[in-house]
Short mmCIF file of C-alpha atoms in Angstrom, two decimals:
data_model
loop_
_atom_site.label_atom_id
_atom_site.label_comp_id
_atom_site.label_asym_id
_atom_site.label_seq_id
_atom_site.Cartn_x
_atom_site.Cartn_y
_atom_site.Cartn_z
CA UNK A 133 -8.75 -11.55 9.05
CA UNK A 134 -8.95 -15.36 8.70
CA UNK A 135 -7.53 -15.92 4.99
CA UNK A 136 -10.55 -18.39 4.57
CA UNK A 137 -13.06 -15.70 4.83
CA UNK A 138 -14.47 -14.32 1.87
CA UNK A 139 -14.17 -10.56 1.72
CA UNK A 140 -16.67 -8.03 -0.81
CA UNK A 141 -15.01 -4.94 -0.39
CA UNK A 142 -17.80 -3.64 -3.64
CA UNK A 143 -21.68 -4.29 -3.18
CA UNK A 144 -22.51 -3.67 -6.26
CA UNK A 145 -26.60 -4.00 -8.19
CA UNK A 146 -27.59 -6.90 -10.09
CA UNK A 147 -28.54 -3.76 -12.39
CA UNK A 148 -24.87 -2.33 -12.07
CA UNK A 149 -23.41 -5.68 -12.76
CA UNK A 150 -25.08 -5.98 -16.29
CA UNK A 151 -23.68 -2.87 -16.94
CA UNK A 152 -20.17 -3.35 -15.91
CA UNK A 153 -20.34 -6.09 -18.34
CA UNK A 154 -20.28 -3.98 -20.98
CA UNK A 155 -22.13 -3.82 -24.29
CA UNK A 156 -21.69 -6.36 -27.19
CA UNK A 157 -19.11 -4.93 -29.75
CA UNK A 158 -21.98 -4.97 -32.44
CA UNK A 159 -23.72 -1.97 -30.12
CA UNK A 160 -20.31 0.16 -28.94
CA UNK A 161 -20.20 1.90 -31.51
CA UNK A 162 -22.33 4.67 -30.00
CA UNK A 163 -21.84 6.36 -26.99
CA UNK A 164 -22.50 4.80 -24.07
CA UNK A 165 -23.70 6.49 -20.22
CA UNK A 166 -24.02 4.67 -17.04
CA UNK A 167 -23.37 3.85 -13.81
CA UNK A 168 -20.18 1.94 -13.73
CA UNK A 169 -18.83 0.99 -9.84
CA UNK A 170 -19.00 2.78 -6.26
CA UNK A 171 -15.24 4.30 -5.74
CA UNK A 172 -13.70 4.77 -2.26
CA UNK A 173 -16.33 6.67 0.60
CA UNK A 174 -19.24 4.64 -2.28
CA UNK A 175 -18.04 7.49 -4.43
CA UNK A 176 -20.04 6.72 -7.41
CA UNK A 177 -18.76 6.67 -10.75
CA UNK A 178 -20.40 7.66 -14.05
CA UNK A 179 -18.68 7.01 -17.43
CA UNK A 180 -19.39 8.02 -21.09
CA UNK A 181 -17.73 6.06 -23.50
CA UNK A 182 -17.15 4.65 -26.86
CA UNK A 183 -15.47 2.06 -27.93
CA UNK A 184 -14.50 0.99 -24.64
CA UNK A 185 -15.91 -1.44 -22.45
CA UNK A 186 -16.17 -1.16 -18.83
CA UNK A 187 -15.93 -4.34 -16.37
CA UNK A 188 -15.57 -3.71 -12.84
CA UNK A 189 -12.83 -1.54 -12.36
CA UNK A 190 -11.03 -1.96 -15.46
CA UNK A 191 -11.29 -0.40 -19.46
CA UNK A 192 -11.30 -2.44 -22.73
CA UNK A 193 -10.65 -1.07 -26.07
CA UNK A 194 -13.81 -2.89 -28.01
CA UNK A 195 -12.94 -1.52 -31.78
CA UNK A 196 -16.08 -1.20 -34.23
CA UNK A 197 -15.92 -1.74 -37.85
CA UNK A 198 -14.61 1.61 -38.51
CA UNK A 199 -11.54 0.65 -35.97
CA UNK A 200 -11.79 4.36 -34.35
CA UNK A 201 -9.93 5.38 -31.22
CA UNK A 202 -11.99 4.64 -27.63
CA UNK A 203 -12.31 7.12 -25.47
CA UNK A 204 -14.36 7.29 -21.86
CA UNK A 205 -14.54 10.05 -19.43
CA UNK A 206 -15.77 9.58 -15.77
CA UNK A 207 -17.32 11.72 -13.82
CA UNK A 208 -17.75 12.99 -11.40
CA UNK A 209 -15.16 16.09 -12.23
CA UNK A 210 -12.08 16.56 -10.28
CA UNK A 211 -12.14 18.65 -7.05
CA UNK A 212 -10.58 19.74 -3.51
CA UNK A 213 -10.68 16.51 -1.72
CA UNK A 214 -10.82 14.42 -4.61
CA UNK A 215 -8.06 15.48 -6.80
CA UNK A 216 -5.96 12.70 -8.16
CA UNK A 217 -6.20 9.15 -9.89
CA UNK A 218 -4.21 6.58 -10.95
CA UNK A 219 -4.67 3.82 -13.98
CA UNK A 220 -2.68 0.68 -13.83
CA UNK A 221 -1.89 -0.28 -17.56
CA UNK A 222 -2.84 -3.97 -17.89
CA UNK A 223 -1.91 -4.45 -21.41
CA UNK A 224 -0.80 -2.09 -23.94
CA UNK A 225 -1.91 -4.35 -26.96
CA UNK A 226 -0.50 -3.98 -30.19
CA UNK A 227 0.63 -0.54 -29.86
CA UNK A 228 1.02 1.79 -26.91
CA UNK A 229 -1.86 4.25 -28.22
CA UNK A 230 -3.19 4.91 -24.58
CA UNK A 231 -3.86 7.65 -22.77
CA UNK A 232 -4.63 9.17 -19.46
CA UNK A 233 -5.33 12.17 -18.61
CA UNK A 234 -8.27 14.66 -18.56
CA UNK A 235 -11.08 16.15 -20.16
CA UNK A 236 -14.42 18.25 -19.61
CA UNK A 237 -17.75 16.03 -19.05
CA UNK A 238 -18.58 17.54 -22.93
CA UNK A 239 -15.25 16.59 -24.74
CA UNK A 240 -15.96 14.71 -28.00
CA UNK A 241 -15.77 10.88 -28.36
CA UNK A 242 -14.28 10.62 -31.10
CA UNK A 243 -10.99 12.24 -30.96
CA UNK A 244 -8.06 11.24 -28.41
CA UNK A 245 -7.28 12.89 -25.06
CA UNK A 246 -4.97 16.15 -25.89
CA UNK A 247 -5.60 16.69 -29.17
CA UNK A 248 -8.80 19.32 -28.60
CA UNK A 249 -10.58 21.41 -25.95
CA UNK A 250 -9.20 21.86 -23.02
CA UNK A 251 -8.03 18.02 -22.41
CA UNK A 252 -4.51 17.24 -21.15
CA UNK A 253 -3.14 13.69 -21.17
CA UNK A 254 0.15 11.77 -20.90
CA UNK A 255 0.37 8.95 -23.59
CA UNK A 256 2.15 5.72 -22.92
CA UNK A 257 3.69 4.86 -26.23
CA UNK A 258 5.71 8.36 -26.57
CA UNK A 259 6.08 9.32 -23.40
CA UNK A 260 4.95 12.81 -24.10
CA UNK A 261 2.26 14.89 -22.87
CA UNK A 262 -0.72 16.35 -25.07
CA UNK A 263 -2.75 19.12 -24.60
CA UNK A 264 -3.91 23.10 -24.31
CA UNK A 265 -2.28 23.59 -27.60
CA UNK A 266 1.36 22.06 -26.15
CA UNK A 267 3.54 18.75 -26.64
CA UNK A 268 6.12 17.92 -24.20
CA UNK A 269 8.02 14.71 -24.66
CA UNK A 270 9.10 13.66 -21.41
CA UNK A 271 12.59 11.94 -20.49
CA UNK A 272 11.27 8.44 -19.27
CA UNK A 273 10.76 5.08 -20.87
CA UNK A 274 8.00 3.92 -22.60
CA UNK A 275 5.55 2.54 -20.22
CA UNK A 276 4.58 -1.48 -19.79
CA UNK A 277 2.14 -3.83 -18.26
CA UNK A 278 2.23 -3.14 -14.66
CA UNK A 279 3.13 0.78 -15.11
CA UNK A 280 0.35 2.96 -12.89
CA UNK A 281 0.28 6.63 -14.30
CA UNK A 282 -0.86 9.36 -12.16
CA UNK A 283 -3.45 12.68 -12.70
CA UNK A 284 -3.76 14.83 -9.76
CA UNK A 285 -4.53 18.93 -9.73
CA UNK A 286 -3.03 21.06 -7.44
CA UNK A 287 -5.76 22.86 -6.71
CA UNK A 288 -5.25 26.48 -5.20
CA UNK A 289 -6.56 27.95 -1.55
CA UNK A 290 -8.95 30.69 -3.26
CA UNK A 291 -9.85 27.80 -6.21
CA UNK A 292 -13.82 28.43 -6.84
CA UNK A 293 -15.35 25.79 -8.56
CA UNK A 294 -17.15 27.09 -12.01
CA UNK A 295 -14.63 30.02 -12.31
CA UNK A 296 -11.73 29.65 -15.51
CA UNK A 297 -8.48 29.34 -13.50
CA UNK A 298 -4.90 27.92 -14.04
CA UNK A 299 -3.89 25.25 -11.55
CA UNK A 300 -0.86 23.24 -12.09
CA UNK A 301 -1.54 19.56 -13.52
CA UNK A 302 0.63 16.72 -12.47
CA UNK A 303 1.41 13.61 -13.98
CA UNK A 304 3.06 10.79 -12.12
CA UNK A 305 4.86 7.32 -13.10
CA UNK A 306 4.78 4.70 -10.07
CA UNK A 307 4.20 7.31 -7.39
CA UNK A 308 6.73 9.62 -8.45
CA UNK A 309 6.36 13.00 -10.98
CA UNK A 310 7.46 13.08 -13.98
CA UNK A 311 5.35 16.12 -15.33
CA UNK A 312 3.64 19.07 -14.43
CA UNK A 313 2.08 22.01 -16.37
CA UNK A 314 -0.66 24.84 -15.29
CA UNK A 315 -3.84 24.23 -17.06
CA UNK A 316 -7.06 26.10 -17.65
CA UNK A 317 -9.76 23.96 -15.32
CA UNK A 318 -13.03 24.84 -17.54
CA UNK A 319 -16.15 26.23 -15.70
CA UNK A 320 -17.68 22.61 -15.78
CA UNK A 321 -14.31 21.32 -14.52
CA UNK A 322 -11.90 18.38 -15.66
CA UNK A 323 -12.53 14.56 -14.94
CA UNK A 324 -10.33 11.42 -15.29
CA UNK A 325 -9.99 10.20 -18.89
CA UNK A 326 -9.26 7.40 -20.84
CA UNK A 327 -8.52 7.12 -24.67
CA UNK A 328 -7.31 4.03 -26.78
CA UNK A 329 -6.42 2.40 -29.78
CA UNK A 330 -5.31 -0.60 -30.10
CA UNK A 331 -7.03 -4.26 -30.46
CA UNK A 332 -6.03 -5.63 -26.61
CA UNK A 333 -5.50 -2.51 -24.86
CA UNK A 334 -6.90 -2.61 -21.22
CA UNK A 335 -6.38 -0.43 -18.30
CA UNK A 336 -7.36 -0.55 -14.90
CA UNK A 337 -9.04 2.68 -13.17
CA UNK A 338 -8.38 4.08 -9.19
CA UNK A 339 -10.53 6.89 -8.60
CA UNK A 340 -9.33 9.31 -5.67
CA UNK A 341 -5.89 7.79 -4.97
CA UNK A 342 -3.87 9.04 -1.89
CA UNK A 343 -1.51 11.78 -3.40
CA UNK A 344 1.58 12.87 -1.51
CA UNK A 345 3.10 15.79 -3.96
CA UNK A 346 6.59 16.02 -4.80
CA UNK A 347 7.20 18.69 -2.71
CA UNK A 348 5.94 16.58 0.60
CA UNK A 349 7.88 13.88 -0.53
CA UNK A 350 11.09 15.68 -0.67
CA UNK A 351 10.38 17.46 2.95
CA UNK A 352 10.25 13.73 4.30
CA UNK A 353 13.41 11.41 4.03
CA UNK A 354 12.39 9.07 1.69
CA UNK A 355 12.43 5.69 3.13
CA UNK A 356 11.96 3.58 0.18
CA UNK A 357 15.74 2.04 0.49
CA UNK A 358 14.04 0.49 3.97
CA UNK A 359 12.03 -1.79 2.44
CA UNK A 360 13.27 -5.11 0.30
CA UNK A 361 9.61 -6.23 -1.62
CA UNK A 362 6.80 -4.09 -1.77
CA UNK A 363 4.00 -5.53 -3.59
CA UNK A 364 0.44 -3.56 -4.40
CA UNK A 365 2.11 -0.94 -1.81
CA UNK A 366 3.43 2.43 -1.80
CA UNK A 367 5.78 4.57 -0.01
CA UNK A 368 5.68 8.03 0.94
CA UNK A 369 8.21 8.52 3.73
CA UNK A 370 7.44 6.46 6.38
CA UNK A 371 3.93 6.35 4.84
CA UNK A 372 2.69 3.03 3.10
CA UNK A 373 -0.51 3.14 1.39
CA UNK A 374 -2.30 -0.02 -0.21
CA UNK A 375 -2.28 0.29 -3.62
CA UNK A 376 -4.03 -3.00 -4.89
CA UNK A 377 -7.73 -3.79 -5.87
CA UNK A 378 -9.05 -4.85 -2.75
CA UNK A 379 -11.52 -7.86 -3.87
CA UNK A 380 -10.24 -11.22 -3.36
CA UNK A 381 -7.98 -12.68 -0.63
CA UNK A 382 -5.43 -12.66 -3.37
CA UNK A 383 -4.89 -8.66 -3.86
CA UNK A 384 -2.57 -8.69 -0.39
CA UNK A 385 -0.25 -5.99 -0.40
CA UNK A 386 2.89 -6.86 1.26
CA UNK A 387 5.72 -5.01 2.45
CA UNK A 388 9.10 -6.43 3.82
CA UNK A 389 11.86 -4.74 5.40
CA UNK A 390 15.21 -4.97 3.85
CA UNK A 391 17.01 -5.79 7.27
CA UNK A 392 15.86 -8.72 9.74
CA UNK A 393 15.16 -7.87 13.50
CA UNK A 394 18.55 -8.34 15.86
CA UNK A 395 19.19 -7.96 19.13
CA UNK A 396 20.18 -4.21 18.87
CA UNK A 397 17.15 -3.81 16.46
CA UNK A 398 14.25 -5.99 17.84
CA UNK A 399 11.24 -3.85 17.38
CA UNK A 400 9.52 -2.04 15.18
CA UNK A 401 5.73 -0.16 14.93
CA UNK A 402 2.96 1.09 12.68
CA UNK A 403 0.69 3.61 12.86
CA UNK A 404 -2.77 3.27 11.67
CA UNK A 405 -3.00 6.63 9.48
CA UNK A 406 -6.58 5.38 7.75
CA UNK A 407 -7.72 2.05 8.27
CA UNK A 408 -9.43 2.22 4.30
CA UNK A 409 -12.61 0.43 3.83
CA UNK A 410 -12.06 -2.48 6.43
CA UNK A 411 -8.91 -2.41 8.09
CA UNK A 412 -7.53 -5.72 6.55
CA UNK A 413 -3.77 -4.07 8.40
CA UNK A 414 -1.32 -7.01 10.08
CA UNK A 415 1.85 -6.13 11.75
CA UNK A 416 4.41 -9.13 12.06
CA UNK A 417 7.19 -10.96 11.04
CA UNK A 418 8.26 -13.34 8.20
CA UNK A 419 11.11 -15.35 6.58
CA UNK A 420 12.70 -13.45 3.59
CA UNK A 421 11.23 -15.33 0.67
CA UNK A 422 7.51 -15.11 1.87
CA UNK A 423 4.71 -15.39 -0.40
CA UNK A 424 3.98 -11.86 -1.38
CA UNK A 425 0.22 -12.55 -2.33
CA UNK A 426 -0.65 -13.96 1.60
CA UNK A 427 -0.95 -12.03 4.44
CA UNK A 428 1.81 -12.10 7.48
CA UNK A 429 1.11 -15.20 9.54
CA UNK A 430 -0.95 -17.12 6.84
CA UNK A 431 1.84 -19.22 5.92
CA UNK A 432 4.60 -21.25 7.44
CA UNK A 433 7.97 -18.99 8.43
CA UNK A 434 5.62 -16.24 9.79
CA UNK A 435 3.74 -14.53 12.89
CA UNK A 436 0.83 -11.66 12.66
CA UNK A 437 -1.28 -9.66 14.84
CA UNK A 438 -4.55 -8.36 12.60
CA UNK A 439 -5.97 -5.27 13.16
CA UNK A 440 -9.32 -5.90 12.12
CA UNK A 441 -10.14 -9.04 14.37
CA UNK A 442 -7.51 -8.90 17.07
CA UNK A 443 -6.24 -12.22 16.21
CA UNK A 444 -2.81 -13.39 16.08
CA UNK A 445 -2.30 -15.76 13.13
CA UNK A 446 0.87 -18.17 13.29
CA UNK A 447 1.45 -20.79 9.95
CA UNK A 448 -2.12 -20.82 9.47
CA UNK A 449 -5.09 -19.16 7.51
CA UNK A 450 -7.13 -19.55 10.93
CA UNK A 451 -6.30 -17.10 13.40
CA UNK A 452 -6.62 -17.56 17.34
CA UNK A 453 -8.19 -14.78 19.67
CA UNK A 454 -5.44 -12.75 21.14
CA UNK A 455 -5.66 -9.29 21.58
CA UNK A 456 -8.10 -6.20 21.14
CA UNK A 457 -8.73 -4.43 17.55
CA UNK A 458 -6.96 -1.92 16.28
CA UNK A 459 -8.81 1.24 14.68
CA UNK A 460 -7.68 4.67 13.31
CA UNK A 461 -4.80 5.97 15.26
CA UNK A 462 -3.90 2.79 17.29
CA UNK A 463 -0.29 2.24 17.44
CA UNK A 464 0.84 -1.55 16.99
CA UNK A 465 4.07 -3.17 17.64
CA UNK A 466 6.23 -6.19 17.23
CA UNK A 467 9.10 -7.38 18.75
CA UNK A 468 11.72 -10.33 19.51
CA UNK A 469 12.72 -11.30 22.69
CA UNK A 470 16.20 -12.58 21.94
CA UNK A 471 18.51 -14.73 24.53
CA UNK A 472 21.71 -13.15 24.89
CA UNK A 473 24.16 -15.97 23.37
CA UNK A 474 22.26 -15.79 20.25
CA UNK A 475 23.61 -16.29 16.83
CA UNK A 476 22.38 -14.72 13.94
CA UNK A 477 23.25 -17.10 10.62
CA UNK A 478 22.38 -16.59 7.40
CA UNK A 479 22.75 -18.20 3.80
CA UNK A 480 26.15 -16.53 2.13
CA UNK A 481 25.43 -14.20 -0.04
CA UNK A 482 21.41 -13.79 0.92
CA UNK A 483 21.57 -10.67 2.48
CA UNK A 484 23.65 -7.05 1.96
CA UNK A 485 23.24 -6.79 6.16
CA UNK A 486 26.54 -6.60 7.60
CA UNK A 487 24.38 -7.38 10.69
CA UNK A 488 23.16 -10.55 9.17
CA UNK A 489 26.47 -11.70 7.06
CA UNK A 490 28.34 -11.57 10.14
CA UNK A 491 28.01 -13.68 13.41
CA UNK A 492 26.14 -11.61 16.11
CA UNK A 493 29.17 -12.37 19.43
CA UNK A 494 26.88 -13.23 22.76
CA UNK A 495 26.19 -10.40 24.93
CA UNK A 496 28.14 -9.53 27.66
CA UNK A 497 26.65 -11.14 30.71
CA UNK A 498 25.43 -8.34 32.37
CA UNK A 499 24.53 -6.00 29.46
CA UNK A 500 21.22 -4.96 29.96
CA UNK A 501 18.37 -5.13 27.00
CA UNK A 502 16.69 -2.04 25.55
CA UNK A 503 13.97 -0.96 28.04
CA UNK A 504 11.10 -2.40 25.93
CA UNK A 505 12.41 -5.67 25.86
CA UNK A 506 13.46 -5.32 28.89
CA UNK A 507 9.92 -4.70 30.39
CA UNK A 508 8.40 -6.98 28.28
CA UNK A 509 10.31 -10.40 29.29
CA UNK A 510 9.64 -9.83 33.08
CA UNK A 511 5.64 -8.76 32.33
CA UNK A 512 3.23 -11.87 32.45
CA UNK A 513 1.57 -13.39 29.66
CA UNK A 514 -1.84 -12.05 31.45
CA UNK A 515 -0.22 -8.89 33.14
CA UNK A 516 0.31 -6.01 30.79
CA UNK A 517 2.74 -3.00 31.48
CA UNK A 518 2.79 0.36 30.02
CA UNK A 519 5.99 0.27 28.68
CA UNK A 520 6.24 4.45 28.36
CA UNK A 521 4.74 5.86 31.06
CA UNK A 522 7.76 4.71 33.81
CA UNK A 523 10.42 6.91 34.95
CA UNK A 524 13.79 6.58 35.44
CA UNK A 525 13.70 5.14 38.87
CA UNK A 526 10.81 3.08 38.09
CA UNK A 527 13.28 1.37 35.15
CA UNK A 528 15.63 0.84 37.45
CA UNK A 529 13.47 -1.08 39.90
CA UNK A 530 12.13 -3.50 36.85
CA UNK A 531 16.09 -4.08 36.46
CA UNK A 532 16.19 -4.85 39.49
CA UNK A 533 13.61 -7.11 39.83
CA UNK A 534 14.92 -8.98 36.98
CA UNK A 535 18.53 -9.53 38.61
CA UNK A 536 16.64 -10.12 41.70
CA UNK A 537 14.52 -13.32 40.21
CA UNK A 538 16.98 -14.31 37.48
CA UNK A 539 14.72 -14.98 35.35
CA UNK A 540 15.74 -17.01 32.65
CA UNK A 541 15.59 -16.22 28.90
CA UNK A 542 13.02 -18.36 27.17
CA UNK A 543 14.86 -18.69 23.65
CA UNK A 544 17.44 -21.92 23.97
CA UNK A 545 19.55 -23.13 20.87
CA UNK A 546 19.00 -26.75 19.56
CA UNK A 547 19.96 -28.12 16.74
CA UNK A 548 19.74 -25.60 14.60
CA UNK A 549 16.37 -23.95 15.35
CA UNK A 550 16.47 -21.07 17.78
CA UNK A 551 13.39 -20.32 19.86
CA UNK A 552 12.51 -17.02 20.79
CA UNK A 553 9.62 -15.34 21.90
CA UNK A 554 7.63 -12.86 19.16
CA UNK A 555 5.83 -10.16 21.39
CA UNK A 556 3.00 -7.45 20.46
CA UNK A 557 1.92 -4.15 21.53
CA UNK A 558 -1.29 -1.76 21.42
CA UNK A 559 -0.51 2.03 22.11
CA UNK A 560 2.45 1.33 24.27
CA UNK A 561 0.84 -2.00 26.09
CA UNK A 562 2.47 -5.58 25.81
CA UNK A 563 -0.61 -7.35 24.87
CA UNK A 564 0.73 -10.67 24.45
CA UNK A 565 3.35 -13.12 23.24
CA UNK A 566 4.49 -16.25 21.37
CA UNK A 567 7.14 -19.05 21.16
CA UNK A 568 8.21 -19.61 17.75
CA UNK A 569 11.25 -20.97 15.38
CA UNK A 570 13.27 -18.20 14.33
CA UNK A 571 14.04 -18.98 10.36
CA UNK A 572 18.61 -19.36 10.10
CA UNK A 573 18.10 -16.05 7.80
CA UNK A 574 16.48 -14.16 10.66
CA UNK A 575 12.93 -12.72 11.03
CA UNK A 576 12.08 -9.85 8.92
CA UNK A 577 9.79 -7.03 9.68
CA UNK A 578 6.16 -7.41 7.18
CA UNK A 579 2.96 -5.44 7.19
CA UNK A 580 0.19 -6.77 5.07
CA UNK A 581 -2.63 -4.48 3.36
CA UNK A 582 -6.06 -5.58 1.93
CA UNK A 583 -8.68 -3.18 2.04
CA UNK A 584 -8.77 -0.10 -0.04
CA UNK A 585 -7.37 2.98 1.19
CA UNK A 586 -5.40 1.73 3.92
CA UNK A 587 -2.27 3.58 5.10
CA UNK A 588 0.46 3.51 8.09
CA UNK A 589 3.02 5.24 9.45
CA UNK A 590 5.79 2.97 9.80
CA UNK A 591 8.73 3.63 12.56
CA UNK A 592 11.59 0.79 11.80
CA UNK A 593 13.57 1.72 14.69
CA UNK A 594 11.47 3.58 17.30
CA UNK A 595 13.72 2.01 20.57
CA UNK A 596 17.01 1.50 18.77
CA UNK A 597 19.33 -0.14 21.25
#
């Protein structure tokens, strides 16, 4: 998407907006009911509240005169499907009282989360967890600005909705559990809750997150060491999901591998698992210290193909037309076409590569590339090859080809600056290519995120060489 563009990723009512506003603090002192915002699939969400104030997607503790605790439940109640949330703590005020958990649509307003009923809730400024007549008091710091805490039920197979059962109830710090206890889900169910009280104290709500339990996590590898910055994303595996608000050209998620693309590593893929709410996905490349608030190929020292316009966007904000658009289940790819006498520098001490702190020797003169790059730097700019459907022989005959024409390799050394050309794919097809600077640090692999619920399957080294 051109980073000029103005994106609304929430239509909301001229009604719904006064509301979101929230009452004066002279009138929240009662409870209050309303529409508050449209959650992912325009999931609406209803709240009942006092003493908090609700302003697009995010809670303020508004104290009255009598300085009680806040408290706000939102409905609708948890379910199969739609069983997890997170809530990003924006400020903890003057004192951690905050928590987040949940409650049934009738719990009282005037006492905290886990103290009555059948509410469970984790509370920031103990770390412990309250509720169903138990305290646990967790082994994790105290939580700060920044800190998302996760709810999710596990519910069963044979769960029927409106009958007294146990499920488990996890709780969750950044993505990863740090609790979990079985609770009695009441016959009108449990919904994500809020409760605060503290002058400051604001926390921003994610209805119906993307949960990957622990147990899914550990079947998968984790591949969190892969990545060097990941901002507004997280990991799962090779899965990243966009974890940001979604509104403004601002909320980019980025994330950056920790290793740059080299001659034996020169291509990498994504997967599009759910392209969210508008498929704001870019797969491309970027110099180590890139802005993490900008999409790939917005600003100088980086390249991007965007999935949701087919553009390829190089330095610039304004993207030109390049290839098709990518939708649910499209493959992309990016690559380097290297020459074979290049030299990988880097800035001592900027990287813990041993690929990148050493010099990269020139390839042996007849070494032959990996087959995609292979295939790719004898395919024409307007000529594009299915780079997995050839056999054997058929590889042979593109190498070939190549020795027959000796064609030369576009990238050429000169003072300083190396020029290479950055290539992408669609599902297996080159689609097209570009002559850039490489950075003296090396080109590192970066997807960008903008829309809610986006996530991709990443593959870092699908054609090692």
């Amino acid at each position: 998407m051109d980073a000029r563009r103005p994106i609304v990723p929430f239509p909301f009512h001229r009604m719904n907006n006064r509301m979101n506003k929230g009452p004066p603090v002279n009138m929240i002192n009662h409870p209050q009911y309303g529409l508050d915002s449209h959650g992912p699939q325009n999931l609406e969400i209803k709240s009942k509240r006092m003493a908090v104030s609700w302003r697009d997607d995010t809670l303020f503790y508004v104290p009255d005169r009598t300085g009680k605790q806040g408290v706000c439940i939102l409905e609708p109640s948890m379910q199969p499907g739609q069983e997890y949330f997170e809530a990003e703590i924006v400020s903890t005020g003057r004192w951690g009282a905050i928590r987040i958990g949940l409650a049934p649509p009738d719990h009282s307003l005037e006492v905290h989360l886990g103290i009555e009923g059948n509410s469970v809730a984790f509370s920031v400024d103990d770390s412990a967890v309250y509720g169903q007549d138990q305290t646990v008091t967790l082994q994790c710091r105290a939580c700060k600005p920044g800190d998302k805490i996760g709810v999710g039920i596990k519910f069963g197979e044979n769960y029927m909705e409106g009958a007294d059962e146990k499920c488990p109830v996890v709780f969750t710090l950044n993505g990863k559990e740090i609790h979990r206890r079985d609770v009695v889900i009441p016959f009108k169910g449990l919904c994500p809750a809020v409760s605060m009280a503290s002058q400051g104290q604001m926390v921003r709500f994610k209805a119906r997150c993307d949960w990957s339990s622990q147990e899914e996590e550990m079947v998968i590898d984790s591949c969190e060491d892969d990545w060097a910055r990941l901002h507004d994303v997280t990991v799962h595996g090779q899965i990243l999901a966009y974890a940001g608000r979604g509104k403004t050209i601002a909320d980019v998620g980025l994330a950056q591998a920790k290793k740059p693309l080299s001659p034996t590593n020169h291509y990498f893929e994504l997967e599009i698992i759910d392209p969210g709410k508008n498929c704001y996905i870019a797969i491309g490349l970027a110099k180590k210290d890139y802005p993490k608030k900008r999409h790939p190929g917005w600003n100088y020292g980086s390249i991007a193909y965007h999935a949701d316009d087919g553009k390829i966007f190089k330095g610039s904000g304004v993207g030109d037309s390049f290839g098709p658009r990518c939708h649910k289940g499209d493959i992309m790819g990016c690559g380097i076409m290297f020459p074979r006498d290049y030299i990988m520098d880097s800035d001592e001490g900027e990287s813990d590569n041993e690929e990148v702190n050493s010099v990269v020797k020139a390839w042996p003169d007849r070494e032959p590339f990996n087959r995609l790059n292979q295939l790719d730097r004898i395919a024409q700019d307007n000529f594009a090859i299915d780079v997995y459907d050839l056999s054997e022989d058929e590889y042979d005959d593109y190498l070939s080809e190549e020795e027959e024409y000796e064609l030369q390799i576009d990238g050429v050394q000169q003072g300083g600056k190396v020029q290479v050309h950055v290539f992408f794919t669609r599902n297996g097809t080159t689609i097209g290519r570009r002559e850039v600077h490489i950075p003296a640090s090396g080109f590192y692999p970066t997807i960008g995120m903008l829309s809610l619920d986006e996530k991709v399957r990443v593959d870092l080294r699908p054609l090692s060489g």
